[in-house]
XYZ file of N, CA and C in Angstrom:
381
model
N 151.890 101.431 54.641
C 150.644 100.731 54.672
C 150.770 99.416 55.450
N 151.882 98.715 55.225
C 152.110 97.463 55.930
C 152.220 97.708 57.440
N 152.853 98.805 57.820
C 153.001 99.160 59.227
C 151.664 99.484 59.878
N 150.757 100.120 59.125
C 149.431 100.439 59.657
C 148.636 99.168 59.925
N 148.750 98.166 59.024
C 148.049 96.894 59.221
C 148.568 96.186 60.464
N 149.861 96.238 60.687
C 150.451 95.601 61.867
C 149.959 96.287 63.138
N 149.927 97.622 63.137
C 149.430 98.355 64.303
C 147.962 98.026 64.556
N 147.168 97.949 63.480
C 145.747 97.624 63.606
C 145.575 96.226 64.203
N 146.374 95.259 63.734
C 146.308 93.894 64.256
C 146.738 93.844 65.719
N 147.757 94.627 66.080
C 148.215 94.665 67.476
C 147.125 95.247 68.373
N 146.489 96.321 67.904
C 145.416 96.943 68.692
C 144.252 95.966 68.834
N 143.886 95.322 67.736
C 142.791 94.355 67.759
C 143.116 93.202 68.710
N 144.340 92.708 68.652
C 144.768 91.614 69.526
C 144.773 92.067 70.987
N 145.219 93.288 71.240
C 145.240 93.821 72.607
C 143.827 93.927 73.168
N 142.892 94.418 72.354
C 141.496 94.531 72.797
C 140.924 93.146 73.071
N 141.207 92.192 72.213
C 140.727 90.827 72.401
C 141.280 90.222 73.694
N 142.571 90.370 73.930
C 143.184 89.841 75.158
C 142.637 90.541 76.398
N 142.437 91.842 76.301
C 141.872 92.599 77.417
C 140.455 92.104 77.725
N 139.645 91.887 76.684
C 138.272 91.394 76.865
C 138.267 90.014 77.506
N 139.141 89.144 77.034
C 139.227 87.798 77.610
C 139.660 87.870 79.068
N 140.587 88.756 79.378
C 141.040 88.927 80.765
C 139.898 89.398 81.650
N 139.133 90.387 81.182
C 137.992 90.880 81.958
C 136.960 89.782 82.188
N 136.646 89.040 81.150
C 135.693 87.940 81.304
C 136.192 86.910 82.311
N 137.472 86.616 82.277
C 138.042 85.659 83.231
C 137.941 86.179 84.654
N 138.246 87.454 84.839
C 138.172 88.053 86.178
C 136.740 88.030 86.688
N 135.779 88.464 85.863
C 134.378 88.458 86.289
C 133.886 87.044 86.565
N 134.342 86.111 85.783
C 133.964 84.720 85.992
C 134.487 84.215 87.339
N 135.723 84.557 87.669
C 136.288 84.166 88.969
C 135.538 84.820 90.115
N 135.195 86.093 89.960
C 134.453 86.802 91.011
C 133.098 86.141 91.226
N 132.385 85.836 90.151
C 131.080 85.190 90.274
C 131.201 83.817 90.917
N 132.201 83.055 90.549
C 132.415 81.737 91.146
C 132.722 81.873 92.629
N 133.537 82.857 92.995
C 133.870 83.087 94.395
C 132.623 83.473 95.180
N 131.819 84.393 94.646
C 130.583 84.795 95.323
C 129.624 83.631 95.462
N 129.507 82.809 94.431
C 128.623 81.659 94.481
C 129.085 80.668 95.539
N 130.395 80.436 95.646
C 130.885 79.488 96.645
C 130.671 80.022 98.055
N 130.783 81.335 98.244
C 130.492 81.917 99.561
C 129.019 81.738 99.879
N 128.154 82.024 98.899
C 126.716 81.893 99.104
C 126.333 80.453 99.418
N 126.900 79.500 98.691
C 126.555 78.103 98.914
C 127.055 77.603 100.257
N 128.090 78.227 100.805
C 128.624 77.817 102.086
C 127.846 78.360 103.270
N 126.929 79.290 103.033
C 126.167 79.885 104.120
C 124.971 79.014 104.465
N 124.567 79.083 105.741
C 123.357 78.390 106.149
C 122.159 79.167 105.657
N 121.123 78.458 105.309
C 119.894 79.107 104.859
C 118.928 79.163 106.030
N 118.655 80.362 106.512
C 117.739 80.530 107.628
C 116.380 81.058 107.199
N 116.268 81.512 105.979
C 115.030 82.135 105.533
C 114.416 81.379 104.364
N 114.418 80.063 104.436
C 113.823 79.281 103.365
C 112.321 79.522 103.326
N 111.799 79.709 102.154
C 110.365 79.873 101.977
C 109.763 78.493 101.779
N 108.773 78.187 102.553
C 108.100 76.902 102.455
C 106.683 77.136 101.945
N 106.305 76.464 100.899
C 104.959 76.562 100.360
C 104.192 75.300 100.725
N 103.046 75.476 101.359
C 102.222 74.345 101.752
C 101.083 74.178 100.764
N 100.772 72.947 100.451
C 99.596 72.691 99.640
C 98.376 72.787 100.540
N 97.299 73.318 100.009
C 96.101 73.488 100.833
C 95.577 72.153 101.345
N 95.884 71.058 100.674
C 95.422 69.753 101.141
C 96.142 69.326 102.421
N 97.284 69.945 102.736
C 98.029 69.616 103.946
C 97.527 70.391 105.165
N 96.714 71.400 104.952
C 96.262 72.258 106.044
C 94.909 71.775 106.535
N 94.797 71.600 107.836
C 93.548 71.148 108.440
C 93.065 72.237 109.389
N 91.926 72.822 109.095
C 91.412 73.932 109.896
C 90.474 73.482 111.005
N 90.365 72.187 111.264
C 89.437 71.724 112.290
C 89.911 72.097 113.688
N 91.193 72.404 113.851
C 91.724 72.764 115.159
C 92.245 74.203 115.146
N 91.577 75.077 114.400
C 91.999 76.480 114.323
C 91.788 77.158 115.670
N 92.701 78.037 116.033
C 92.639 78.762 117.304
C 92.597 80.252 117.031
N 91.635 80.940 117.618
C 91.571 82.397 117.499
C 92.548 82.972 118.512
N 93.558 83.694 118.041
C 94.551 84.261 118.959
C 94.350 85.753 119.151
N 93.462 86.362 118.363
C 93.267 87.808 118.460
C 92.180 88.186 119.449
N 91.601 87.219 120.138
C 90.498 87.523 121.051
C 90.278 86.357 122.003
N 89.709 86.633 123.158
C 89.266 85.585 124.057
C 90.286 85.081 125.054
N 91.439 85.748 125.195
C 92.441 85.301 126.160
C 91.859 85.437 127.566
N 91.906 84.395 128.338
C 91.379 84.417 129.705
C 89.868 84.583 129.746
N 89.177 84.246 128.646
C 87.721 84.349 128.618
C 87.195 85.753 128.396
N 88.067 86.693 128.086
C 87.641 88.076 127.844
C 87.648 88.321 126.336
N 86.486 88.717 125.814
C 86.352 88.959 124.378
C 86.214 90.453 124.124
N 87.092 91.011 123.326
C 87.129 92.450 123.089
C 87.234 92.817 121.618
N 87.569 91.860 120.770
C 87.848 92.164 119.374
C 86.551 92.403 118.609
N 86.261 93.669 118.328
C 85.040 94.014 117.602
C 85.340 94.608 116.225
N 86.576 94.506 115.794
C 86.970 95.084 114.509
C 87.522 94.025 113.574
N 88.327 94.483 112.641
C 88.942 93.595 111.664
C 90.373 93.267 112.071
N 90.744 92.012 111.910
C 92.132 91.581 112.070
C 92.616 91.167 110.690
N 93.726 91.783 110.234
C 94.180 91.527 108.864
C 95.686 91.666 108.746
N 96.223 91.269 107.619
C 97.649 91.349 107.271
C 98.547 90.635 108.287
N 98.307 89.346 108.539
C 99.157 88.629 109.500
C 100.538 88.322 108.937
N 101.495 88.191 109.845
C 102.843 87.722 109.514
C 103.272 86.773 110.626
N 103.898 85.677 110.259
C 104.289 84.647 111.224
C 105.778 84.366 111.077
N 106.466 84.230 112.221
C 107.883 83.863 112.216
C 108.121 82.875 113.350
N 109.040 81.961 113.138
C 109.425 80.995 114.172
C 110.908 81.174 114.423
N 111.273 81.444 115.688
C 112.683 81.690 115.991
C 113.434 80.373 116.196
N 114.728 80.483 116.490
C 115.589 79.301 116.619
C 115.186 78.382 117.763
N 114.499 78.923 118.778
C 114.082 78.090 119.903
C 112.731 77.425 119.656
N 112.105 77.694 118.503
C 110.819 77.089 118.184
C 109.627 77.923 118.600
N 109.868 79.103 119.137
C 108.781 79.988 119.553
C 108.163 80.643 118.320
N 106.835 80.620 118.246
C 106.113 81.212 117.127
C 105.720 82.636 117.486
N 106.000 83.575 116.591
C 105.661 84.985 116.774
C 104.675 85.375 115.679
N 103.578 86.025 116.057
C 102.566 86.441 115.089
C 102.262 87.918 115.300
N 102.229 88.671 114.215
C 101.799 90.074 114.255
C 100.708 90.262 113.210
N 99.847 91.248 113.437
C 98.792 91.564 112.482
C 98.284 92.974 112.759
N 97.569 93.505 111.789
C 96.926 94.810 111.961
C 95.519 94.568 112.473
N 95.092 95.378 113.447
C 93.771 95.207 114.039
C 93.086 96.559 114.155
N 91.789 96.584 113.867
C 91.042 97.846 113.939
C 90.061 97.866 115.103
N 90.248 96.986 116.096
C 89.351 96.940 117.251
C 89.540 98.160 118.140
N 88.451 98.602 118.733
C 88.495 99.698 119.693
C 88.892 99.133 121.054
N 89.769 99.830 121.761
C 90.202 99.369 123.072
C 90.895 100.481 123.818
N 91.600 100.152 124.905
C 92.302 101.174 125.681
C 93.352 101.911 124.851
N 93.771 101.325 123.760
C 94.771 101.925 122.879
C 94.165 102.936 121.920
N 92.831 103.021 121.855
C 92.174 104.005 120.991
C 91.317 103.351 119.925
N 90.955 104.151 118.937
C 90.044 103.680 117.892
C 90.727 103.517 116.535
N 92.019 103.810 116.460
C 92.723 103.685 115.179
C 93.280 102.267 115.006
N 93.853 101.993 113.864
C 94.455 100.681 113.613
C 95.746 100.527 114.405
N 95.962 99.321 114.900
C 97.157 99.016 115.688
C 97.819 97.752 115.148
N 99.090 97.586 115.486
C 99.804 96.345 115.209
C 99.790 95.531 116.501
N 99.264 94.321 116.412
C 99.142 93.441 117.572
C 100.188 92.328 117.472
N 100.507 91.733 118.627
C 101.519 90.680 118.694
C 101.059 89.603 119.665
N 101.297 88.350 119.301
C 101.095 87.217 120.205
C 102.181 86.190 119.890
N 102.493 85.362 120.877
C 103.510 84.330 120.668
C 102.987 82.995 121.188
N 103.654 81.925 120.762
C 103.241 80.582 121.147
C 104.461 79.718 121.413
N 104.416 78.985 122.517
C 105.376 77.913 122.766
C 104.579 76.683 123.177
N 105.148 75.520 122.972
C 104.444 74.300 123.368
C 104.242 74.252 124.878
N 105.176 74.808 125.622
C 105.094 74.750 127.086
C 104.005 75.656 127.647
N 103.831 76.847 127.061
C 102.899 77.824 127.642
C 101.664 78.088 126.798
N 101.645 77.642 125.551
C 100.511 77.933 124.668
C 100.596 79.368 124.154
N 99.451 79.926 123.775
C 99.416 81.286 123.226
C 99.478 82.331 124.324
N 100.216 83.383 124.067
C 100.302 84.505 125.009
C 99.087 85.404 124.832
N 98.918 86.314 125.770
C 97.905 87.354 125.611
C 98.362 88.286 124.490
N 97.427 88.925 123.842
C 97.740 89.849 122.756
C 98.306 91.138 123.335
N 99.336 91.663 122.684
C 99.930 92.946 123.079
C 99.844 93.909 121.907
N 99.624 95.182 122.207
C 99.686 96.226 121.187
C 101.141 96.657 121.098
N 101.739 96.557 119.915
C 103.147 96.943 119.770
C 103.307 98.213 118.948
N 102.188 98.848 118.623
C 102.246 100.144 117.943
C 101.198 101.042 118.579
N 101.295 102.289 118.311
C 100.246 103.203 118.747
C 100.051 104.223 117.649
N 99.304 103.842 116.679
C 99.065 104.761 115.582
C 98.810 104.017 114.366
């Protein structure tokens, strides 16, 4: 009976030491991953603007009117905006205007630089 208690205590102690070892290993792995993450540059920071900071008095329509030609007779929706490392602004959106590309919805693209202003709209999908 005394021998069984000793074996039980040894097994219990072994399980406890094994658990502590696993926790230590996982803790080191998490710390290592966190230090790698913190050392990386953040290129995709999300910026939230308060509506009081936005002024629409100088809004520019980029989906129509390039060169004085107006063609957009449909809906423009679901915009996405990205700014690359050189400061160039890229905008895409879904458009349902009828044109040489057909009558279905298309994905449109325009870009902006301070030097050249807004580009003409391009269809980057067909379908």
